Coordinates of C-alpha atoms in Angstrom, one line a residue:
M194 CA -0.1 0.0 -0.3
T195 CA 1.4 3.2 -1.0
R196 CA 0.9 6.1 1.6
P197 CA -1.7 8.6 0.2
S198 CA -0.9 12.1 -0.2
T199 CA -2.0 15.1 -2.4
E200 CA 2.1 16.7 -2.1
P201 CA 3.7 17.3 -5.4
S202 CA 6.5 14.7 -5.5
P203 CA 9.3 15.8 -3.4
A204 CA 12.6 17.0 -5.2
L205 CA 16.1 15.2 -5.7
P206 CA 17.7 15.1 -1.3
D207 CA 20.7 16.5 -1.3
W208 CA 22.8 12.9 -1.7
P209 CA 24.6 11.1 -4.7
H210 CA 21.4 9.8 -5.5
C211 CA 21.1 6.6 -7.9
R212 CA 22.2 7.2 -11.5
H213 CA 20.6 3.7 -13.6
S214 CA 19.3 4.7 -16.5
A215 CA 20.0 0.0 -17.6
A216 CA 16.3 -0.3 -19.0
A217 CA 14.5 2.4 -16.8
A218 CA 11.9 4.3 -19.3
T219 CA 11.5 6.7 -16.4
G220 CA 15.4 8.2 -16.1
P221 CA 18.0 7.8 -14.2
A222 CA 16.3 10.2 -11.7
D223 CA 13.7 8.0 -10.4
C224 CA 15.2 6.2 -8.0
Q225 CA 16.7 8.5 -5.6
G226 CA 18.5 5.6 -3.1
R227 CA 21.9 6.7 -1.9
Q228 CA 24.7 5.7 -3.7
V229 CA 26.5 3.1 -2.7
P230 CA 30.5 3.6 -2.4
G231 CA 32.4 3.0 -4.9
Y232 CA 29.3 2.6 -7.4
T233 CA 26.8 5.6 -9.4
V234 CA 24.3 3.4 -8.3
C235 CA 22.1 2.3 -4.8
L236 CA 21.7 -1.0 -3.4
A237 CA 18.8 -2.0 -5.0
H238 CA 19.5 -1.8 -8.8
L239 CA 22.8 -2.5 -8.2
D240 CA 24.3 -5.7 -9.9
A241 CA 24.7 -8.6 -8.7
P242 CA 28.2 -9.2 -8.7
G243 CA 28.6 -5.9 -7.7
R244 CA 25.7 -6.3 -4.6
A245 CA 27.7 -9.8 -3.6
A246 CA 31.5 -8.0 -3.1
Y247 CA 29.2 -5.0 -0.7
L248 CA 27.8 -7.6 1.6
A249 CA 30.2 -9.2 1.8
A250 CA 32.5 -6.3 2.7
L251 CA 30.4 -5.5 5.2
S252 CA 30.9 -6.9 9.8
P253 CA 28.8 -6.5 11.9
G254 CA 28.7 -3.1 13.7
A255 CA 28.9 -1.2 10.5
D256 CA 27.5 1.9 9.5
I257 CA 25.4 1.9 7.0
D258 CA 23.7 4.4 5.0
H259 CA 20.3 3.2 2.3
R260 CA 18.6 6.6 2.3
G261 CA 15.9 6.8 -0.1
T262 CA 16.4 3.2 -1.3
P263 CA 13.7 0.7 -2.3
F264 CA 14.0 -2.5 -0.1
T265 CA 12.2 -5.1 -1.1
G266 CA 11.9 -8.1 1.7
E267 CA 14.9 -10.4 0.2
L268 CA 17.2 -7.7 0.2
L269 CA 16.7 -6.4 3.7
S270 CA 17.1 -10.1 4.4
E271 CA 20.2 -10.4 3.0
L272 CA 21.6 -6.7 4.4
L273 CA 21.0 -7.7 7.5
S274 CA 22.9 -11.2 7.3
A275 CA 25.4 -9.7 5.7
L276 CA 25.2 -8.4 9.2
T277 CA 24.4 -10.6 11.7
D278 CA 27.5 -11.4 14.7
S279 CA 28.0 -14.7 14.4
A280 CA 28.1 -14.8 18.5
T281 CA 24.9 -13.6 19.4
G282 CA 23.0 -13.9 16.1
R283 CA 21.7 -10.4 16.0
P284 CA 22.2 -8.0 13.1
C285 CA 24.4 -5.2 14.2
I286 CA 24.1 -1.7 13.0
A287 CA 26.5 0.8 14.2
E288 CA 24.9 4.2 12.3
A289 CA 22.5 3.2 10.4
R290 CA 20.9 5.8 8.1
F291 CA 17.8 4.4 6.7
E292 CA 15.9 8.1 5.5
Q293 CA 12.4 8.0 2.0
A294 CA 14.0 4.2 1.8
K295 CA 11.1 2.6 1.0
F296 CA 10.4 -0.9 1.7
T297 CA 7.3 -2.3 -0.9
R298 CA 7.4 -5.7 1.3
D299 CA 7.2 -6.6 5.2
A300 CA 10.3 -5.2 6.9
V301 CA 11.9 -7.1 9.7
F302 CA 14.2 -6.1 11.7
D303 CA 13.4 -8.2 14.7
D304 CA 16.4 -8.6 17.6
V305 CA 18.7 -5.5 15.3
R306 CA 21.2 -3.9 17.3
F307 CA 21.6 0.1 16.4
D308 CA 24.5 0.9 19.0
R309 CA 24.4 4.3 18.0
D310 CA 21.5 6.4 16.2
A311 CA 18.8 4.6 14.3
W312 CA 17.2 7.5 11.2
F313 CA 14.0 6.4 9.7
K314 CA 12.8 9.9 8.9
G315 CA 10.4 10.0 6.2
A316 CA 10.9 6.3 5.2
E317 CA 7.8 4.1 3.5
F318 CA 6.4 0.6 5.1
E319 CA 4.1 -0.2 2.2
A320 CA 3.5 -3.3 4.0
N321 CA 4.3 -4.2 7.5
A322 CA 7.5 -2.9 10.0
R323 CA 8.9 -5.9 12.6
F324 CA 11.3 -4.0 15.1
E325 CA 10.7 -6.8 17.7
G326 CA 13.3 -7.1 20.3
A327 CA 15.4 -4.8 18.8
E328 CA 18.0 -2.4 21.1
F329 CA 18.6 1.4 20.0
S330 CA 21.6 2.8 22.0
G331 CA 21.4 5.9 19.7
V332 CA 18.7 8.1 19.1
A333 CA 15.5 6.2 17.0
Q334 CA 14.3 8.2 14.5
F335 CA 11.0 7.8 12.7
E336 CA 9.8 11.5 12.4
A337 CA 7.2 10.8 10.2
A338 CA 7.7 7.9 8.8
Y339 CA 4.6 5.6 7.1
I340 CA 4.2 2.0 7.7
G341 CA 1.2 1.3 5.4
G342 CA -0.1 -2.1 7.4
H343 CA 0.9 -3.3 11.0
A344 CA 4.0 -1.9 13.3
S345 CA 5.7 -4.4 16.1
F346 CA 8.4 -2.4 18.1
E347 CA 7.0 -5.4 20.6
Q348 CA 9.7 -5.9 24.0
A349 CA 12.4 -3.0 21.8
T350 CA 13.9 -0.5 23.9
F351 CA 15.1 2.7 23.5
R352 CA 17.7 4.0 25.5
R353 CA 18.1 7.4 24.7
G354 CA 15.5 8.2 21.5
A355 CA 12.7 7.4 20.6
W356 CA 11.2 10.0 18.4
F357 CA 7.8 9.5 16.3
V358 CA 7.1 12.9 15.2
R359 CA 4.1 13.1 12.7
A360 CA 4.6 9.2 11.7
E361 CA 1.4 7.2 10.7
V362 CA 0.1 4.1 11.5
G363 CA -1.9 2.2 9.6
A364 CA -3.3 -0.6 11.1
T365 CA -2.1 -1.9 14.6
A366 CA 1.1 -0.7 16.5
V367 CA 2.0 -3.1 19.2
F368 CA 4.8 -1.4 21.9
G369 CA 3.9 -4.3 24.4
G370 CA 7.0 -4.5 26.9
V371 CA 9.0 -1.4 25.4
L372 CA 11.6 0.3 27.7
F373 CA 11.5 3.4 26.8
S374 CA 14.7 5.5 28.9
G375 CA 15.1 8.4 27.0
E376 CA 12.7 10.8 25.8
A377 CA 9.8 9.6 23.7
S378 CA 8.1 11.8 21.0
F379 CA 4.5 11.2 19.5
L380 CA 3.8 14.6 18.4
G381 CA 1.3 14.9 15.9
A382 CA 1.5 10.8 15.4
T383 CA -1.5 9.0 14.2
F384 CA -2.2 5.3 14.5
R385 CA -5.1 4.2 12.1
G386 CA -5.4 1.0 14.2
D387 CA -5.5 -0.6 17.6
A388 CA -1.8 1.0 19.8
W389 CA -0.9 -1.0 21.8
F390 CA 1.4 0.4 24.8
G391 CA 0.8 -2.9 27.2
G392 CA 3.9 -3.0 29.9
A393 CA 5.9 -0.2 28.2
Q394 CA 7.7 2.1 30.5
F395 CA 8.5 5.6 29.8
R396 CA 11.4 7.1 32.1
G397 CA 11.6 9.6 30.3
D398 CA 10.3 12.7 29.0
T399 CA 7.4 11.8 26.8
W400 CA 4.7 14.0 25.0
F401 CA 1.6 12.5 23.1
R402 CA 0.5 16.1 22.6
G403 CA -1.5 16.4 19.1
T404 CA -1.6 12.2 18.8
K405 CA -4.8 10.7 17.3
F406 CA -5.8 7.4 17.5
C407 CA -8.7 6.2 15.4
A408 CA -8.7 3.2 17.2
D409 CA -8.0 1.7 20.9
A410 CA -4.8 3.3 22.9
V411 CA -3.9 0.7 25.5
F412 CA -1.5 1.1 28.4
L413 CA -2.6 -1.3 30.1
K414 CA 0.0 -2.1 33.0
A415 CA 2.2 0.7 32.0
S416 CA 4.3 2.7 33.6
F417 CA 5.1 6.5 33.8
E418 CA 7.9 8.4 36.1
R419 CA 9.2 11.5 35.0
V420 CA 5.7 11.8 32.1
A421 CA 4.6 15.6 32.9
N422 CA 1.7 15.6 30.4
V423 CA -0.6 13.4 28.9
G424 CA -1.7 14.8 25.3
P425 CA -3.5 16.7 24.5
L426 CA -5.1 13.6 22.1
V427 CA -7.5 12.9 20.2
C428 CA -8.9 9.3 20.6
T429 CA -11.9 7.6 18.5
G430 CA -12.2 4.2 20.6
T431 CA -11.1 3.7 24.3
L432 CA -8.2 5.1 25.8
D433 CA -7.5 2.5 28.2
M434 CA -4.8 3.2 30.7
S435 CA -5.2 0.2 33.4
E436 CA -2.7 -0.8 36.1
A437 CA -0.7 1.8 34.7
V438 CA 1.2 3.3 37.2
F439 CA 1.8 7.3 37.7
G440 CA 4.8 7.9 39.6
T441 CA 5.3 12.3 39.0
A442 CA 2.7 15.2 39.0
V443 CA 0.6 14.2 35.8
T444 CA -1.6 16.1 34.2
I445 CA -4.3 13.4 31.3
E446 CA -5.8 16.1 28.3
A447 CA -8.3 13.8 26.1
A448 CA -10.6 13.2 23.9
A449 CA -11.8 10.5 23.9
D450 CA -15.2 8.2 23.9
A451 CA -14.4 5.8 27.4
V452 CA -11.3 5.9 28.8
H453 CA -11.2 3.1 31.3
C454 CA -8.4 3.7 35.0
R455 CA -9.3 0.3 36.1
R456 CA -6.5 0.1 38.9
T457 CA -4.8 3.0 38.0
R458 CA -1.9 4.0 40.3
W459 CA -1.8 7.5 41.0
A460 CA 1.3 7.9 43.3
S461 CA 1.4 11.7 42.9
P462 CA -1.6 14.8 42.4
A463 CA -3.3 14.0 38.8
A464 CA -5.8 15.6 36.7
L465 CA -7.2 14.5 34.0
R466 CA -9.3 16.6 31.7
L467 CA -11.2 14.9 28.8
R468 CA -14.0 15.2 26.3
H469 CA -16.9 13.2 25.6
A470 CA -15.5 10.2 27.6
A471 CA -17.0 7.2 29.6
V472 CA -15.0 7.5 32.7
D473 CA -14.7 3.8 34.5
M474 CA -12.1 4.5 37.3
S475 CA -12.8 1.3 39.0
D476 CA -10.4 -0.2 41.8
A477 CA -7.8 3.1 40.8
V478 CA -5.4 3.9 44.0
L479 CA -5.4 7.3 44.4
E480 CA -3.0 8.1 47.0
Y481 CA -3.5 12.0 46.0
P482 CA -5.4 14.1 45.3
V483 CA -6.5 13.5 41.6
T484 CA -9.4 15.6 40.1
V485 CA -11.5 14.9 36.8
T486 CA -12.5 17.7 35.0
A487 CA -14.6 17.6 31.4
H488 CA -13.3 20.5 28.8
S489 CA -16.0 22.8 27.7
R490 CA -14.2 23.1 24.3
P491 CA -11.6 21.9 21.9
F492 CA -7.8 21.1 22.6
V493 CA -5.3 23.0 21.0
A494 CA -1.9 21.2 20.4
D495 CA 0.8 23.1 18.6
G496 CA -1.5 25.9 17.9
E497 CA -4.1 24.1 16.2
Q498 CA -7.2 23.1 17.0
L499 CA -7.9 19.1 16.8
A500 CA -10.0 17.7 15.3
E501 CA -12.9 15.6 16.8
P502 CA -14.8 13.3 14.7
G503 CA -18.5 12.0 15.8
F504 CA -18.3 10.8 19.7
N505 CA -21.2 9.2 21.7
N506 CA -21.1 11.5 24.1
A507 CA -21.8 15.0 24.5
R508 CA -20.6 15.0 28.5
V509 CA -18.3 13.2 30.3
R510 CA -19.0 10.5 32.3
V511 CA -17.5 8.7 35.4
V512 CA -19.8 5.0 35.3
S513 CA -17.6 3.7 38.3
L514 CA -16.1 4.5 41.4
R515 CA -16.3 1.1 43.1
G516 CA -13.0 0.1 45.4
V517 CA -11.8 3.6 44.8
D518 CA -10.8 5.7 47.6
A519 CA -13.1 9.3 46.9
A520 CA -10.8 11.0 49.8
H521 CA -8.5 12.3 47.1
L522 CA -11.5 12.8 44.8
V523 CA -13.1 15.5 43.4
L524 CA -15.3 15.3 40.2
T525 CA -15.5 18.8 37.7
D526 CA -18.7 18.7 35.3
I527 CA -19.2 15.9 35.4
D528 CA -21.9 13.4 34.0
L529 CA -23.0 11.0 37.2
T530 CA -26.3 9.6 35.5
D531 CA -24.8 5.9 35.3
C532 CA -22.3 5.9 37.8
R533 CA -21.8 3.4 39.9
F534 CA -21.4 4.8 44.0
A535 CA -21.2 1.0 45.8
G536 CA -18.1 0.3 47.6
T537 CA -16.6 3.6 46.7
V538 CA -14.8 4.3 50.0
H539 CA -15.2 6.9 52.1
L540 CA -17.6 8.4 49.8
D541 CA -18.8 11.3 52.1
Q542 CA -15.6 12.6 51.1
L543 CA -16.3 12.7 47.9
R544 CA -15.9 16.6 46.2
L545 CA -18.8 17.3 43.4
E546 CA -18.1 20.3 41.9
G547 CA -19.3 22.2 38.9
L548 CA -22.4 21.2 37.0
Y549 CA -22.8 17.3 37.7
T550 CA -25.6 15.4 36.7
L551 CA -27.3 12.4 38.6
A552 CA -29.5 9.5 37.3
F553 CA -33.1 11.0 38.3
A554 CA -36.4 8.8 39.2
P555 CA -39.1 8.6 36.4
R556 CA -40.9 11.2 35.2
G557 CA -44.2 11.9 34.6
L558 CA -47.1 8.4 34.6
R559 CA -45.1 5.6 34.6
R560 CA -46.6 2.0 34.3
H561 CA -46.0 -0.2 37.2
G562 CA -47.0 -3.7 36.3
V563 CA -50.5 -3.0 36.3
R564 CA -51.5 -0.2 38.2
P565 CA -49.9 3.5 36.7
V566 CA -47.8 5.6 39.5
R567 CA -46.1 8.7 39.7
W568 CA -42.8 8.9 41.4
T569 CA -41.6 11.3 42.9
P570 CA -39.0 13.3 41.7
R571 CA -35.5 13.0 43.1
R572 CA -32.0 12.1 42.3
T573 CA -31.0 8.2 42.5
L574 CA -27.9 6.0 42.3
A575 CA -28.1 3.5 38.7
E576 CA -28.0 1.1 41.2
E577 CA -31.1 1.4 42.4
H578 CA -32.5 2.0 38.7
H579 CA -31.4 -1.1 38.5
W580 CA -32.4 -2.8 41.4
R581 CA -36.1 -1.7 40.7
A582 CA -36.0 -2.5 36.6
V583 CA -35.8 -6.2 37.9
R584 CA -37.7 -6.5 40.8
S585 CA -40.8 -6.8 38.9
V586 CA -42.3 -7.1 35.1
G587 CA -43.2 -3.7 34.1
S588 CA -41.4 -1.0 35.8
D589 CA -41.8 1.3 32.8
G590 CA -39.0 4.3 33.1
W591 CA -36.4 2.6 35.5
S592 CA -33.1 2.1 33.4
P593 CA -32.2 -1.8 33.4
P594 CA -28.3 -3.1 34.3
L595 CA -26.4 -4.0 31.5
E596 CA -26.2 -7.6 30.3
G597 CA -24.0 -9.7 33.5
E598 CA -23.8 -6.4 35.7
E599 CA -23.9 -7.1 39.4
V600 CA -27.6 -5.3 41.2
L601 CA -27.5 -5.2 44.5
E602 CA -29.8 -5.3 46.9
P603 CA -31.7 -2.2 49.0
A604 CA -29.5 -3.1 51.9
A605 CA -26.9 -2.6 50.0
L606 CA -27.9 0.7 48.8
A607 CA -28.6 2.5 52.0
P608 CA -25.2 2.7 53.1
V609 CA -24.4 4.1 50.3
Y610 CA -27.4 7.3 49.9
R611 CA -25.8 8.1 53.9
Q612 CA -22.3 8.0 52.5
L613 CA -23.7 10.4 49.7
R614 CA -25.8 12.0 52.2
K615 CA -23.0 13.1 54.4
S616 CA -21.0 14.9 51.8
F617 CA -23.8 16.5 50.3
E618 CA -24.2 18.1 53.8
D619 CA -20.5 18.7 54.6
G620 CA -20.7 20.5 51.6
K621 CA -23.8 23.0 53.2
H622 CA -26.1 22.1 50.2
E623 CA -28.5 20.3 52.2
P624 CA -31.3 20.3 49.3
G625 CA -29.7 17.8 48.0
A626 CA -28.6 16.0 50.6
A627 CA -32.7 15.6 50.8
D628 CA -32.7 13.6 47.8
F629 CA -30.3 11.6 49.4
Y630 CA -32.1 10.2 52.3
Y631 CA -34.8 10.0 50.0
G632 CA -33.1 7.2 48.9
E633 CA -32.5 6.2 52.4
M634 CA -34.8 5.3 53.2
E635 CA -36.5 4.0 50.4
M636 CA -34.0 1.5 50.7
R637 CA -34.6 0.6 54.3
R638 CA -37.7 0.2 53.5
H639 CA -37.4 -2.0 50.6
A640 CA -34.4 -3.7 52.9
D641 CA -34.9 -7.5 54.0
D642 CA -32.9 -6.8 57.1
I643 CA -35.3 -4.8 58.7
P644 CA -37.8 -6.3 61.3
W645 CA -41.3 -6.1 60.1
A646 CA -42.6 -3.4 62.6
E647 CA -40.0 -0.4 61.0
R648 CA -40.7 -1.4 57.9
S649 CA -44.7 -0.6 58.7
L650 CA -43.5 2.5 60.7
L651 CA -41.5 3.3 58.1
T652 CA -44.0 2.7 55.2
M653 CA -46.4 5.1 57.5
Y654 CA -43.9 8.0 57.4
W655 CA -43.2 7.9 53.8
A656 CA -46.8 7.3 53.3
L657 CA -47.6 10.4 55.1
S658 CA -44.8 13.0 54.4
G659 CA -42.1 11.3 51.7
Y660 CA -40.2 11.2 55.3
G661 CA -40.4 14.7 55.6
L662 CA -39.4 15.7 52.8
R663 CA -42.4 16.1 50.8
A664 CA -44.6 19.2 52.2
S665 CA -47.2 18.6 48.9
R666 CA -48.4 15.5 50.7
A667 CA -48.4 15.9 54.1
L668 CA -50.4 19.0 53.1
T669 CA -53.0 17.1 51.2
W670 CA -53.2 14.7 54.2
L671 CA -53.4 17.6 56.5
L672 CA -56.0 18.7 54.3
T673 CA -58.2 15.8 54.1
S674 CA -57.9 15.4 57.3
M675 CA -59.6 18.4 58.6
A676 CA -62.3 18.1 55.6
V677 CA -63.1 15.3 57.0
T678 CA -63.6 16.2 60.8
V679 CA -65.5 18.9 59.3
L680 CA -68.2 16.6 58.0
V681 CA -68.2 14.3 60.9
M682 CA -69.1 17.5 62.9
M683 CA -71.3 18.5 60.9
L684 CA -73.4 15.5 60.6
W685 CA -72.5 13.7 64.2
G686 CA -70.2 15.6 65.5
L687 CA -72.5 18.7 66.6
P688 CA -75.9 18.8 68.6
Q689 CA -79.4 19.2 68.1
Y690 CA -79.3 22.6 68.9
D691 CA -76.7 24.4 71.4
P692 CA -77.6 22.7 75.6
K693 CA -79.1 25.8 77.2
P694 CA -77.6 26.3 81.5
A695 CA -81.1 26.0 83.8
G696 CA -80.7 27.7 87.0
L697 CA -81.3 24.5 89.3
V698 CA -83.0 26.0 93.8
T699 CA -82.2 23.7 96.7
F700 CA -83.5 23.8 100.4
T701 CA -80.1 22.8 102.4
S702 CA -81.8 24.5 105.2
P703 CA -85.2 26.2 106.3
H704 CA -82.9 29.5 106.1
K705 CA -80.7 28.3 103.3
I706 CA -80.9 28.0 100.3
A707 CA -78.5 26.9 97.1
I708 CA -78.8 27.6 93.7
A709 CA -76.2 25.9 91.1
T710 CA -76.6 25.5 87.0
V711 CA -76.8 23.3 85.5
T712 CA -76.5 21.9 81.4
S713 CA -78.2 19.6 79.6
D714 CA -76.7 16.7 77.4
P715 CA -76.2 17.6 74.1
V716 CA -78.5 15.7 72.0
N717 CA -76.8 13.9 68.9
P718 CA -78.8 15.3 65.8
N719 CA -81.3 14.2 63.8
G720 CA -83.2 14.3 60.7
P721 CA -81.9 14.4 56.7
Y722 CA -78.8 14.4 56.1
R723 CA -78.8 17.7 54.0
E724 CA -80.5 19.7 57.4
R725 CA -77.1 18.9 58.8
L726 CA -74.9 20.3 56.2
S727 CA -76.3 24.4 57.0
A728 CA -73.4 27.4 56.7
D729 CA -73.7 28.5 60.5
R730 CA -72.7 24.2 61.4
F731 CA -70.2 24.5 58.8
D732 CA -69.0 27.8 60.1
K733 CA -69.0 26.1 63.4
S734 CA -67.1 23.0 62.4
L735 CA -64.4 24.4 60.9
R736 CA -63.4 26.9 63.5
L737 CA -62.9 23.9 65.4
V738 CA -60.5 21.6 63.4
I739 CA -58.3 25.1 63.2
N740 CA -58.4 25.0 66.4
S741 CA -57.6 21.6 66.9
V742 CA -54.8 21.6 63.9
V743 CA -53.2 24.2 66.7
F744 CA -53.5 22.3 70.1
R745 CA -56.7 24.6 70.9
S746 CA -59.8 23.1 72.2
S747 CA -62.8 24.6 70.6
G748 CA -65.1 24.7 74.1
Q749 CA -67.7 24.2 71.9
N750 CA -70.6 21.4 73.0
L751 CA -70.5 18.5 71.5
T752 CA -71.4 14.9 71.0
T753 CA -70.0 11.5 72.6
V754 CA -69.3 11.5 68.3
G755 CA -68.0 14.9 68.4
T756 CA -65.5 15.0 70.8
Y757 CA -63.5 11.5 70.3
S758 CA -63.6 12.9 66.4
E759 CA -61.6 16.6 68.1
M760 CA -59.6 14.5 70.2
A761 CA -58.5 12.3 67.1
S762 CA -58.3 16.0 64.9
R763 CA -56.0 17.4 68.1
L764 CA -53.9 14.6 67.6
A765 CA -53.4 13.9 64.0
E766 CA -53.6 17.0 62.4
P767 CA -50.6 19.2 64.6
V768 CA -47.9 16.9 63.5
L769 CA -48.8 16.7 59.5
L770 CA -49.2 20.6 60.1
G771 CA -45.0 20.0 61.8
L772 CA -44.6 17.0 58.9
A773 CA -45.2 19.9 56.4
L774 CA -43.2 22.7 57.8
L775 CA -40.3 20.5 58.4
A776 CA -40.6 19.3 54.4
I777 CA -39.8 22.7 53.9
R778 CA -37.7 23.7 55.3
N779 CA -35.8 20.8 54.0
R780 CA -36.2 22.2 50.8
V781 CA -35.0 25.8 51.3
K782 CA -32.7 25.2 53.7
R783 CA -28.8 26.6 52.8

């Protein structure tokens, strides 16, 4: 595969180039390969006797210069065989010059030892390039190199520097187990297939500024000892840094579809500035403060804005914090709708800043089994969504778990809500904490390890006032109770007529008289019910009920039914009023 380009043909090189013309229709200037010393043509166009003589004169550790030379797989194999050390079985080259060389077949440099600098600047590998186990003692220069197929540097060693500036790999790139002892630069490089850096060790300064990964970029178990910045880069697939180790303070800037930091270890402060990514931080080890921030604008590298292809996510989402010690974690402008919090350590110390989003209970009328329900609006955990979605058929609006995802029971979710509530309370965000208190109480009400009597009390508390958080519910019950009490008083509680006191005179002795006032017992009302529903009786009943709400006695004569109704009203209605006031306070408190 030839490197795609719209640029004009390059000018003649500044080295003595090949002058072959023996049957070449394109003329002597067609090949830009460097002339073999003592000849006027490059190695590719050298005749058989001349090539044999040149290769026979080479020895392990020699300098070679084949800039611009076109190589077939057979020709490269002959060259490396001439440079192979019989004692070690490895090809050994002092300084290698392959700038702008073209490799038309697979280029295999496995186990080659480069004792000084190796130059592949501008080289074109039309097929695969293999440098597995190669050792670069000097600078390895692959600037602007193009590899049309797979590139494999597995277990290679770069002792001084590895320069892949503006390099391009058309298929999979493998750097597994590579040791970068010196500087490693991938500035502006493009990887069109998966890029694998699993187990790589970056011991020197490393740059990925402007790097573009068109598939997955995997840094599984990689080690970064002196890396201060990773990115800004673009990864249209998954940027996987699972089990990687960062030894110094680092800033990671990436626009990616997903970022995996599972069991990643940060031994120093770190800042993750991300765009579009779904972040999984399961079991990550945070020894120092780590911030995850959604970057609002596209990244800029070397004065140019990095192009971002279509990503699945508009916002940065954290999907898991399981196993993370959140005492050092700060999340800013993060979408937590699908985040799994269960198993997070010190969740009560998690800091949420900026514009963050949590999952909400389904809104509007929903189907729950065979009956319609309206769920209380509140912030919820993704784990509660999963539990409610699978606990019964027809739980409309609750998000189901992913296939194979463990569904936690309410007893395990109640402590999670409790810790989040404390986090919000410590941050003086009382209204937000109220939602998590509601969730905690809901999980307690549904938990199997709670005694039946306690669950019954919680159910009553929920039904009357939404755990003291829903003023509308408490006010509805209060108004309903008052209306029922007024109706009972009008129909049966007020007597037929107000008893009038009468004087009773008693002669206790011939010269003494005792006078007492006696009031007759209230007479139960009789007659049609519609006659009892008069304006006068309504007025008396309403005053009596209002007095009961504020613990005052109306002083009204009542029937037996009315007396007991008033007692019940004076007990229940003030409680409902108090619950309504408590709910209002919880919603407006700061």
